[in-house]
Short mmCIF file of C-alpha atoms in Angstrom, two decimals:
data_model
loop_
_atom_site.label_atom_id
_atom_site.label_comp_id
_atom_site.label_asym_id
_atom_site.label_seq_id
_atom_site.Cartn_x
_atom_site.Cartn_y
_atom_site.Cartn_z
CA MET A 1059 147.34 150.59 145.68
CA PRO A 1060 145.91 147.49 143.92
CA LEU A 1061 147.20 146.89 140.44
CA ASP A 1062 144.80 147.09 137.51
CA THR A 1063 144.56 143.45 136.42
CA ALA A 1064 141.94 143.98 133.68
CA PRO A 1065 143.15 142.45 130.39
CA ARG A 1066 144.05 144.83 127.59
CA LEU A 1067 141.45 144.94 124.84
CA ASN A 1068 142.63 145.29 121.27
CA SER A 1069 141.03 147.83 118.91
CA LEU A 1070 138.28 145.33 118.00
CA GLY A 1071 137.40 144.77 121.64
CA PHE A 1072 138.98 141.37 122.28
CA ALA A 1073 141.23 140.49 125.21
CA LYS A 1074 143.91 138.79 123.14
CA PRO A 1075 146.70 139.74 120.74
CA GLU A 1076 145.81 141.03 117.31
CA SER A 1077 147.57 138.08 115.67
CA GLU A 1078 145.23 135.68 117.48
CA THR A 1079 142.10 137.66 116.51
CA ARG A 1080 140.60 136.52 113.22
CA VAL A 1081 138.43 139.05 111.41
CA VAL A 1082 136.55 138.52 108.17
CA VAL A 1083 136.35 141.73 106.12
CA ALA A 1084 133.48 142.08 103.65
CA MET A 1085 135.29 143.52 100.61
CA SER A 1086 133.33 145.10 97.76
CA GLY A 1087 136.43 146.23 95.89
CA GLY A 1088 135.81 149.87 96.75
CA VAL A 1089 138.05 152.17 98.72
CA ASP A 1090 136.14 151.92 102.01
CA SER A 1091 136.24 148.17 102.60
CA SER A 1092 139.76 148.02 101.12
CA VAL A 1093 141.01 150.50 103.72
CA VAL A 1094 139.34 148.50 106.52
CA ALA A 1095 141.08 145.31 105.40
CA ALA A 1096 144.46 147.01 104.88
CA GLN A 1097 144.36 148.83 108.21
CA LEU A 1098 143.47 145.71 110.19
CA ALA A 1099 146.15 143.71 108.38
CA GLU A 1100 148.77 146.35 109.16
CA GLU A 1101 147.70 146.33 112.83
CA GLY A 1102 148.53 142.63 112.89
CA TYR A 1103 145.07 141.04 112.84
CA ASN A 1104 144.45 137.67 111.19
CA VAL A 1105 142.47 139.12 108.27
CA VAL A 1106 140.41 137.10 105.79
CA GLY A 1107 138.90 139.04 102.89
CA VAL A 1108 135.60 137.86 101.39
CA THR A 1109 133.94 139.30 98.28
CA LEU A 1110 130.46 138.32 97.12
CA GLN A 1111 129.70 137.77 93.46
CA LEU A 1112 126.15 139.07 93.41
CA TYR A 1113 125.25 139.06 89.73
CA ASP A 1114 126.55 138.09 86.32
CA HIS A 1115 130.04 139.37 85.56
CA GLY A 1116 129.39 139.74 81.85
CA ALA A 1117 126.85 142.47 82.40
CA ALA A 1118 128.76 144.00 85.28
CA LEU A 1119 132.09 144.48 83.54
CA ALA A 1120 130.67 147.11 81.23
CA LYS A 1121 129.31 149.18 84.10
CA LYS A 1122 131.54 151.47 86.10
CA GLY A 1123 130.56 152.54 89.60
CA ALA A 1124 128.77 149.35 90.63
CA CYS A 1125 129.86 147.34 93.64
CA CYS A 1126 130.72 143.66 93.48
CA ALA A 1127 131.17 143.66 89.69
CA GLY A 1128 133.96 141.72 87.99
CA LEU A 1129 136.45 144.57 88.06
CA ASP A 1130 135.67 145.19 91.71
CA ILE A 1131 136.43 141.58 92.58
CA HIS A 1132 139.77 142.03 90.82
CA ASP A 1133 140.45 145.20 92.83
CA ALA A 1134 139.65 143.44 96.11
CA ARG A 1135 142.01 140.62 95.21
CA ARG A 1136 144.82 143.10 94.45
CA VAL A 1137 144.41 144.71 97.88
CA ALA A 1138 144.61 141.29 99.55
CA GLU A 1139 147.75 140.42 97.60
CA ARG A 1140 149.41 143.73 98.54
CA MET A 1141 148.58 143.39 102.24
CA ASN A 1142 149.30 139.65 102.26
CA PHE A 1143 146.07 138.14 103.56
CA PRO A 1144 143.82 135.44 102.03
CA HIS A 1145 140.89 136.48 99.85
CA TYR A 1146 137.87 134.44 98.80
CA VAL A 1147 135.10 135.07 96.28
CA LEU A 1148 131.72 133.49 97.05
CA ASP A 1149 129.02 132.96 94.42
CA TYR A 1150 125.87 134.50 95.86
CA GLU A 1151 124.03 135.16 92.60
CA ASN A 1152 121.05 132.91 93.37
CA VAL A 1153 120.75 134.12 96.97
CA PHE A 1154 120.96 137.77 95.88
CA LYS A 1155 118.35 137.33 93.16
CA GLU A 1156 115.89 135.59 95.45
CA ALA A 1157 116.44 137.77 98.52
CA VAL A 1158 116.89 141.19 96.91
CA ILE A 1159 116.33 141.54 93.15
CA ASP A 1160 113.01 139.67 92.90
CA GLU A 1161 111.48 141.62 95.78
CA PHE A 1162 112.77 144.87 94.26
CA ALA A 1163 110.94 144.13 90.99
CA ASP A 1164 107.74 142.95 92.66
CA SER A 1165 107.67 145.96 95.02
CA TYR A 1166 107.92 148.39 92.12
CA LEU A 1167 105.16 146.56 90.29
CA ALA A 1168 103.02 146.86 93.43
CA GLY A 1169 103.46 150.65 93.41
CA ALA A 1170 106.06 150.82 96.20
CA THR A 1171 109.51 152.44 96.17
CA PRO A 1172 111.87 149.79 97.55
CA VAL A 1173 115.34 150.24 99.06
CA PRO A 1174 117.28 147.14 97.94
CA CYS A 1175 120.51 148.20 99.69
CA ILE A 1176 118.80 147.71 103.06
CA ARG A 1177 117.52 144.27 102.06
CA CYS A 1178 121.01 143.32 100.82
CA ASN A 1179 122.56 144.21 104.19
CA GLU A 1180 119.73 142.48 106.06
CA ARG A 1181 119.35 139.29 104.03
CA VAL A 1182 122.76 138.72 102.45
CA LYS A 1183 125.72 140.57 103.99
CA PHE A 1184 124.62 140.50 107.63
CA LYS A 1185 122.96 137.09 107.38
CA ASP A 1186 124.61 134.60 105.03
CA LEU A 1187 128.00 136.31 104.86
CA LEU A 1188 128.03 136.73 108.63
CA GLU A 1189 127.33 133.01 109.03
CA THR A 1190 130.19 132.29 106.62
CA ALA A 1191 132.46 134.40 108.86
CA ARG A 1192 131.42 132.28 111.84
CA ASP A 1193 132.11 129.12 109.83
CA LEU A 1194 135.64 130.45 109.24
CA ASP A 1195 136.05 130.71 113.05
CA ALA A 1196 136.33 134.49 112.85
CA ASP A 1197 135.99 136.47 116.06
CA CYS A 1198 134.09 139.21 114.22
CA MET A 1199 133.21 140.60 110.78
CA ALA A 1200 134.23 144.11 109.72
CA THR A 1201 132.73 146.24 106.93
CA GLY A 1202 133.45 149.59 105.33
CA HIS A 1203 130.12 151.15 106.34
CA TYR A 1204 130.12 154.65 107.80
CA ILE A 1205 128.41 154.01 111.11
CA GLN A 1206 129.63 153.57 114.69
CA ARG A 1207 129.30 150.71 117.15
CA LYS A 1208 129.65 151.89 120.75
CA MET A 1209 129.39 149.99 123.99
CA GLY A 1210 126.50 151.09 126.20
CA ALA A 1211 125.19 150.05 129.59
CA HIS A 1212 123.22 147.18 128.03
CA GLY A 1213 125.67 146.12 125.33
CA PRO A 1214 126.71 147.38 121.90
CA GLU A 1215 124.75 150.28 120.41
CA LEU A 1216 124.48 151.61 116.87
CA HIS A 1217 125.39 155.28 116.40
CA SER A 1218 125.57 157.65 113.43
CA ALA A 1219 128.91 158.17 111.72
CA GLU A 1220 131.12 161.06 112.76
CA ASP A 1221 130.81 162.49 109.23
CA ALA A 1222 127.11 163.27 108.74
CA ASN A 1223 127.63 163.50 104.98
CA ARG A 1224 128.76 159.86 104.84
CA ASP A 1225 126.46 158.42 107.51
CA GLN A 1226 124.83 155.15 106.37
CA SER A 1227 122.61 154.52 109.37
CA TYR A 1228 119.42 154.69 107.26
CA PHE A 1229 120.59 151.61 105.35
CA LEU A 1230 121.55 149.65 108.47
CA PHE A 1231 118.53 150.11 110.74
CA SER A 1232 117.57 146.42 110.43
CA THR A 1233 120.84 145.24 112.02
CA THR A 1234 119.80 143.07 114.95
CA PRO A 1235 121.33 143.17 118.44
CA GLU A 1236 122.80 139.70 117.83
CA GLN A 1237 124.46 140.85 114.60
CA LEU A 1238 125.72 143.99 116.30
CA GLU A 1239 127.57 141.86 118.83
CA TYR A 1240 129.59 140.36 115.98
CA LEU A 1241 130.01 143.32 113.60
CA ARG A 1242 132.69 146.03 113.57
CA PHE A 1243 132.73 149.33 111.61
CA PRO A 1244 136.28 150.74 111.70
CA LEU A 1245 135.54 153.80 109.51
CA GLY A 1246 132.63 155.27 111.47
CA HIS A 1247 134.80 157.62 113.53
CA LEU A 1248 136.64 159.21 110.58
CA PRO A 1249 135.91 162.91 109.95
CA SER A 1250 135.54 162.66 106.16
CA LYS A 1251 135.90 160.50 103.05
CA ASP A 1252 139.13 162.37 102.35
CA ALA A 1253 140.55 160.79 105.51
CA THR A 1254 139.67 157.35 104.13
CA ARG A 1255 141.34 158.07 100.81
CA ALA A 1256 144.43 159.36 102.66
CA LEU A 1257 144.66 156.01 104.45
CA ALA A 1258 144.31 154.19 101.12
CA ALA A 1259 147.21 156.23 99.74
CA LYS A 1260 149.24 155.56 102.90
CA TYR A 1261 148.84 151.80 102.39
CA GLY A 1262 149.63 152.13 98.68
CA LEU A 1263 146.27 150.75 97.57
CA SER A 1264 145.41 150.91 93.87
CA VAL A 1265 141.82 151.90 94.75
CA ALA A 1266 142.81 155.11 96.58
CA ASP A 1267 141.27 157.31 93.87
CA LYS A 1268 138.51 154.93 92.80
CA PRO A 1269 135.16 156.75 92.39
CA ASP A 1270 132.32 155.95 94.77
CA SER A 1271 129.49 153.80 93.45
CA GLN A 1272 126.41 155.92 92.78
CA ASP A 1273 123.68 153.59 91.56
CA ILE A 1274 122.09 150.44 92.93
CA CYS A 1275 124.63 147.80 91.93
CA PHE A 1276 122.30 145.83 89.63
CA VAL A 1277 120.55 148.86 88.06
CA PRO A 1278 122.66 150.33 85.22
CA ASN A 1279 122.53 154.14 85.10
CA GLY A 1280 119.64 154.26 87.56
CA ASN A 1281 117.16 152.96 84.95
CA TYR A 1282 114.91 150.90 87.21
CA ALA A 1283 112.19 150.41 84.60
CA SER A 1284 114.47 148.67 82.09
CA VAL A 1285 115.67 146.21 84.74
CA ILE A 1286 112.13 145.44 85.89
CA GLU A 1287 110.91 144.93 82.34
CA LYS A 1288 113.68 142.37 81.80
CA LEU A 1289 112.82 140.58 85.05
CA ARG A 1290 109.06 140.78 84.57
CA PRO A 1291 108.25 140.85 80.82
CA GLY A 1292 105.00 142.64 80.05
CA ALA A 1293 105.09 144.62 83.29
CA ALA A 1294 105.02 148.02 81.58
CA GLU A 1295 101.32 148.05 80.72
CA PRO A 1296 99.91 151.45 79.65
CA GLY A 1297 97.17 153.24 81.55
CA GLU A 1298 95.71 156.60 82.52
CA ILE A 1299 97.05 159.59 84.41
CA VAL A 1300 94.17 161.02 86.44
CA ASP A 1301 93.67 163.74 89.03
CA HIS A 1302 92.39 163.01 92.53
CA GLU A 1303 88.79 163.31 91.30
CA GLY A 1304 89.33 160.74 88.55
CA ASN A 1305 89.51 163.13 85.60
CA VAL A 1306 91.76 161.73 82.87
CA LEU A 1307 94.68 164.08 82.15
CA GLY A 1308 96.86 161.85 79.98
CA GLN A 1309 98.27 158.40 79.29
CA HIS A 1310 101.31 156.60 80.68
CA GLU A 1311 103.43 153.66 79.49
CA GLY A 1312 103.46 151.75 82.76
CA VAL A 1313 103.01 152.50 86.49
CA LEU A 1314 106.54 151.23 87.15
CA HIS A 1315 107.94 154.38 85.49
CA TYR A 1316 106.57 156.57 88.32
CA THR A 1317 107.19 157.16 92.02
CA VAL A 1318 105.24 159.08 94.65
CA GLY A 1319 106.41 162.71 94.73
CA GLN A 1320 107.50 162.77 91.08
CA ARG A 1321 106.76 166.00 89.17
CA ARG A 1322 108.85 165.86 86.01
CA GLY A 1323 108.23 163.60 83.06
CA LEU A 1324 104.45 163.30 83.53
CA GLY A 1325 103.68 164.56 80.02
CA ILE A 1326 100.72 166.66 81.16
CA GLY A 1327 102.15 170.17 80.80
CA GLY A 1328 100.15 173.34 80.23
CA LEU A 1329 98.38 173.26 83.60
CA GLU A 1330 98.32 176.32 85.85
CA THR A 1331 99.28 174.42 89.02
CA PRO A 1332 102.23 171.97 89.02
CA LEU A 1333 101.03 168.42 89.67
CA TYR A 1334 102.85 165.61 91.46
CA VAL A 1335 102.34 161.87 91.64
CA VAL A 1336 100.40 161.38 94.89
CA LYS A 1337 99.39 157.73 94.51
CA LEU A 1338 99.88 154.71 92.28
CA ASP A 1339 96.85 152.46 91.69
CA VAL A 1340 98.52 149.34 90.32
CA ASP A 1341 95.32 147.27 89.96
CA ALA A 1342 93.62 149.95 87.85
CA ARG A 1343 96.93 150.86 86.11
CA ARG A 1344 96.38 154.49 87.11
CA VAL A 1345 98.87 157.20 88.08
CA ILE A 1346 97.06 159.66 90.34
CA VAL A 1347 98.36 163.23 90.45
CA GLY A 1348 97.52 166.25 92.54
CA PRO A 1349 98.86 169.52 93.98
CA LYS A 1350 101.91 169.48 96.23
CA GLU A 1351 99.89 169.77 99.44
CA MET A 1352 98.40 166.33 98.78
CA LEU A 1353 101.85 164.83 99.33
CA SER A 1354 101.90 165.97 102.95
CA THR A 1355 101.75 163.06 105.40
CA ALA A 1356 101.58 163.08 109.19
CA ILE A 1357 100.67 159.47 110.05
CA VAL A 1358 102.97 156.70 108.81
CA PRO A 1359 102.11 152.99 109.32
CA LEU A 1360 105.12 150.69 109.83
CA ARG A 1361 105.71 146.95 109.87
CA GLU A 1362 108.73 144.58 110.18
CA ILE A 1363 110.10 146.82 112.92
CA ASN A 1364 113.60 146.12 114.23
CA TRP A 1365 114.02 147.68 117.67
CA LEU A 1366 117.47 148.47 119.08
CA GLY A 1367 116.39 150.19 122.27
CA ASP A 1368 117.13 148.88 125.76
CA ASP A 1369 113.55 147.88 126.67
CA ALA A 1370 110.82 145.98 124.82
CA PHE A 1371 109.50 147.97 121.84
CA ASP A 1372 105.86 147.81 122.92
CA ALA A 1373 106.61 148.44 126.61
CA VAL A 1374 105.81 152.16 126.15
CA SER A 1375 102.66 153.52 124.49
CA ASP A 1376 104.22 156.74 123.13
CA ARG A 1377 107.91 157.02 122.27
CA HIS A 1378 109.26 160.47 121.44
CA VAL A 1379 112.10 160.10 118.93
CA SER A 1380 113.36 161.57 115.67
CA VAL A 1381 112.84 159.73 112.40
CA LYS A 1382 114.03 159.70 108.80
CA VAL A 1383 111.54 158.71 106.11
CA ARG A 1384 114.11 159.15 103.30
CA SER A 1385 117.84 158.57 103.36
CA THR A 1386 118.60 162.12 102.18
CA ARG A 1387 116.46 163.91 104.75
CA ALA A 1388 117.44 165.06 108.22
CA PRO A 1389 115.74 163.38 111.20
CA ARG A 1390 112.46 165.02 112.25
CA GLU A 1391 110.72 164.80 115.60
CA ALA A 1392 107.99 162.19 115.83
CA VAL A 1393 105.99 159.99 118.18
CA ILE A 1394 106.00 156.21 117.78
CA ARG A 1395 102.87 154.40 118.93
CA PRO A 1396 103.58 150.63 119.03
CA LEU A 1397 100.73 148.36 117.94
CA SER A 1398 102.68 145.12 118.47
CA PRO A 1399 106.33 144.10 118.86
CA THR A 1400 106.82 144.60 115.08
CA THR A 1401 104.16 147.12 113.96
CA ALA A 1402 103.52 150.74 114.83
CA GLU A 1403 102.01 154.04 113.81
CA VAL A 1404 104.38 157.01 113.61
CA GLU A 1405 103.08 160.56 113.92
CA LEU A 1406 105.35 163.15 112.31
CA LEU A 1407 105.10 166.34 114.38
CA THR A 1408 105.83 168.27 111.18
CA PRO A 1409 104.15 166.54 108.20
CA GLU A 1410 106.48 165.50 105.38
CA GLU A 1411 106.00 165.26 101.63
CA GLY A 1412 106.54 162.18 99.49
CA VAL A 1413 106.32 159.51 102.20
CA SER A 1414 106.18 156.36 100.11
CA PRO A 1415 105.35 152.69 100.78
CA GLY A 1416 108.46 150.58 100.41
CA GLN A 1417 110.77 153.13 101.99
CA ALA A 1418 112.18 152.79 105.50
CA CYS A 1419 111.38 154.91 108.54
CA VAL A 1420 114.45 154.94 110.81
CA PHE A 1421 114.35 155.89 114.50
CA TYR A 1422 116.98 158.12 116.12
CA GLU A 1423 117.54 159.32 119.65
CA THR A 1424 116.40 162.95 119.62
CA GLY A 1425 119.38 165.23 120.16
CA GLY A 1426 121.78 162.28 120.13
CA THR A 1427 123.53 159.94 117.72
CA ARG A 1428 122.04 156.57 118.67
CA ILE A 1429 119.97 154.61 116.13
CA LEU A 1430 117.01 152.96 117.82
CA GLY A 1431 115.90 150.82 114.89
CA GLY A 1432 113.18 151.38 112.33
CA GLY A 1433 110.57 149.76 110.14
CA TRP A 1434 109.14 149.57 106.64
CA ILE A 1435 106.49 152.03 105.46
CA TRP A 1436 103.38 150.41 104.02
CA ARG A 1437 99.90 151.43 103.00
CA GLY A 1438 98.35 150.31 106.25
CA TYR A 1439 94.69 150.81 106.73
#
């Protein structure tokens, strides 16, 4: 019988020894990326840790639970020292402000509900940081995201994490095929976050019990309005709260304090039927409210589509998939109707409430785990 002469692939998919495989690990200072770096170092890979300084340390030090703050940089450095690999901190404050924070503020002021974590992955971590990894002659870049990269018939595919409760596919839909060739996600197959923390304890990492970050890293305590007012002075201009027929029901202190689907904090109590924010008219400085049924949406216009399927996005007129229009919602069956290689109309077979411009609509293989891409919801017509 002929001998199998195929070269052995290491755990990162390269046909060479671990010691000759250089991998840059994006380290936020949290437990997830720390475990990735420690595990790869223990397996013998040539690990280089890189942490991005994304905003001013002075403000960050006072805030617990934010990634890439001063204390987190310190934690990442301690992990590197313990596992004996080099660690670098790169100043990305200007890039982060221009690529993520400014758009976040402007989107809110335009009445949208942005998702800055997606833009950060798309424009900073998987763009500039990935290029830095290439400049360091790394074979690949690894992150602590909970998502899986699997090899398919046409190359690497993006799949949901094994642990549905930790899956971060919604925030990574804009990963391009070229980036996917270079990226690795060593935690995607783990059954739970407890398994990650057990590995951190095994490696003796000081971050083993570190709490997960909850808020957007540059938004203290989830108070978006205060951040936007600092970035855009005078943005919180008062206006009227009106119903869908234009009747004035109350006053507000700025459209930026409201999001589509919001019910609480409207200050218009005493009505028989609960009212929700159904639209934000930024130009007229009006918050438009209505009954819950007005939030129901079946047709969703998308732009800036990133397609991860095997054929051209607009090669098929109707694509039957499942989609998420919010990160916390389960995928629902839908039909995508491409209008161009980067725009489409999505029909939700079961209408959803609170579909908001600025959010992402992510495509999933119905009945499977593969992520097929996604796009950004906008007002459309």
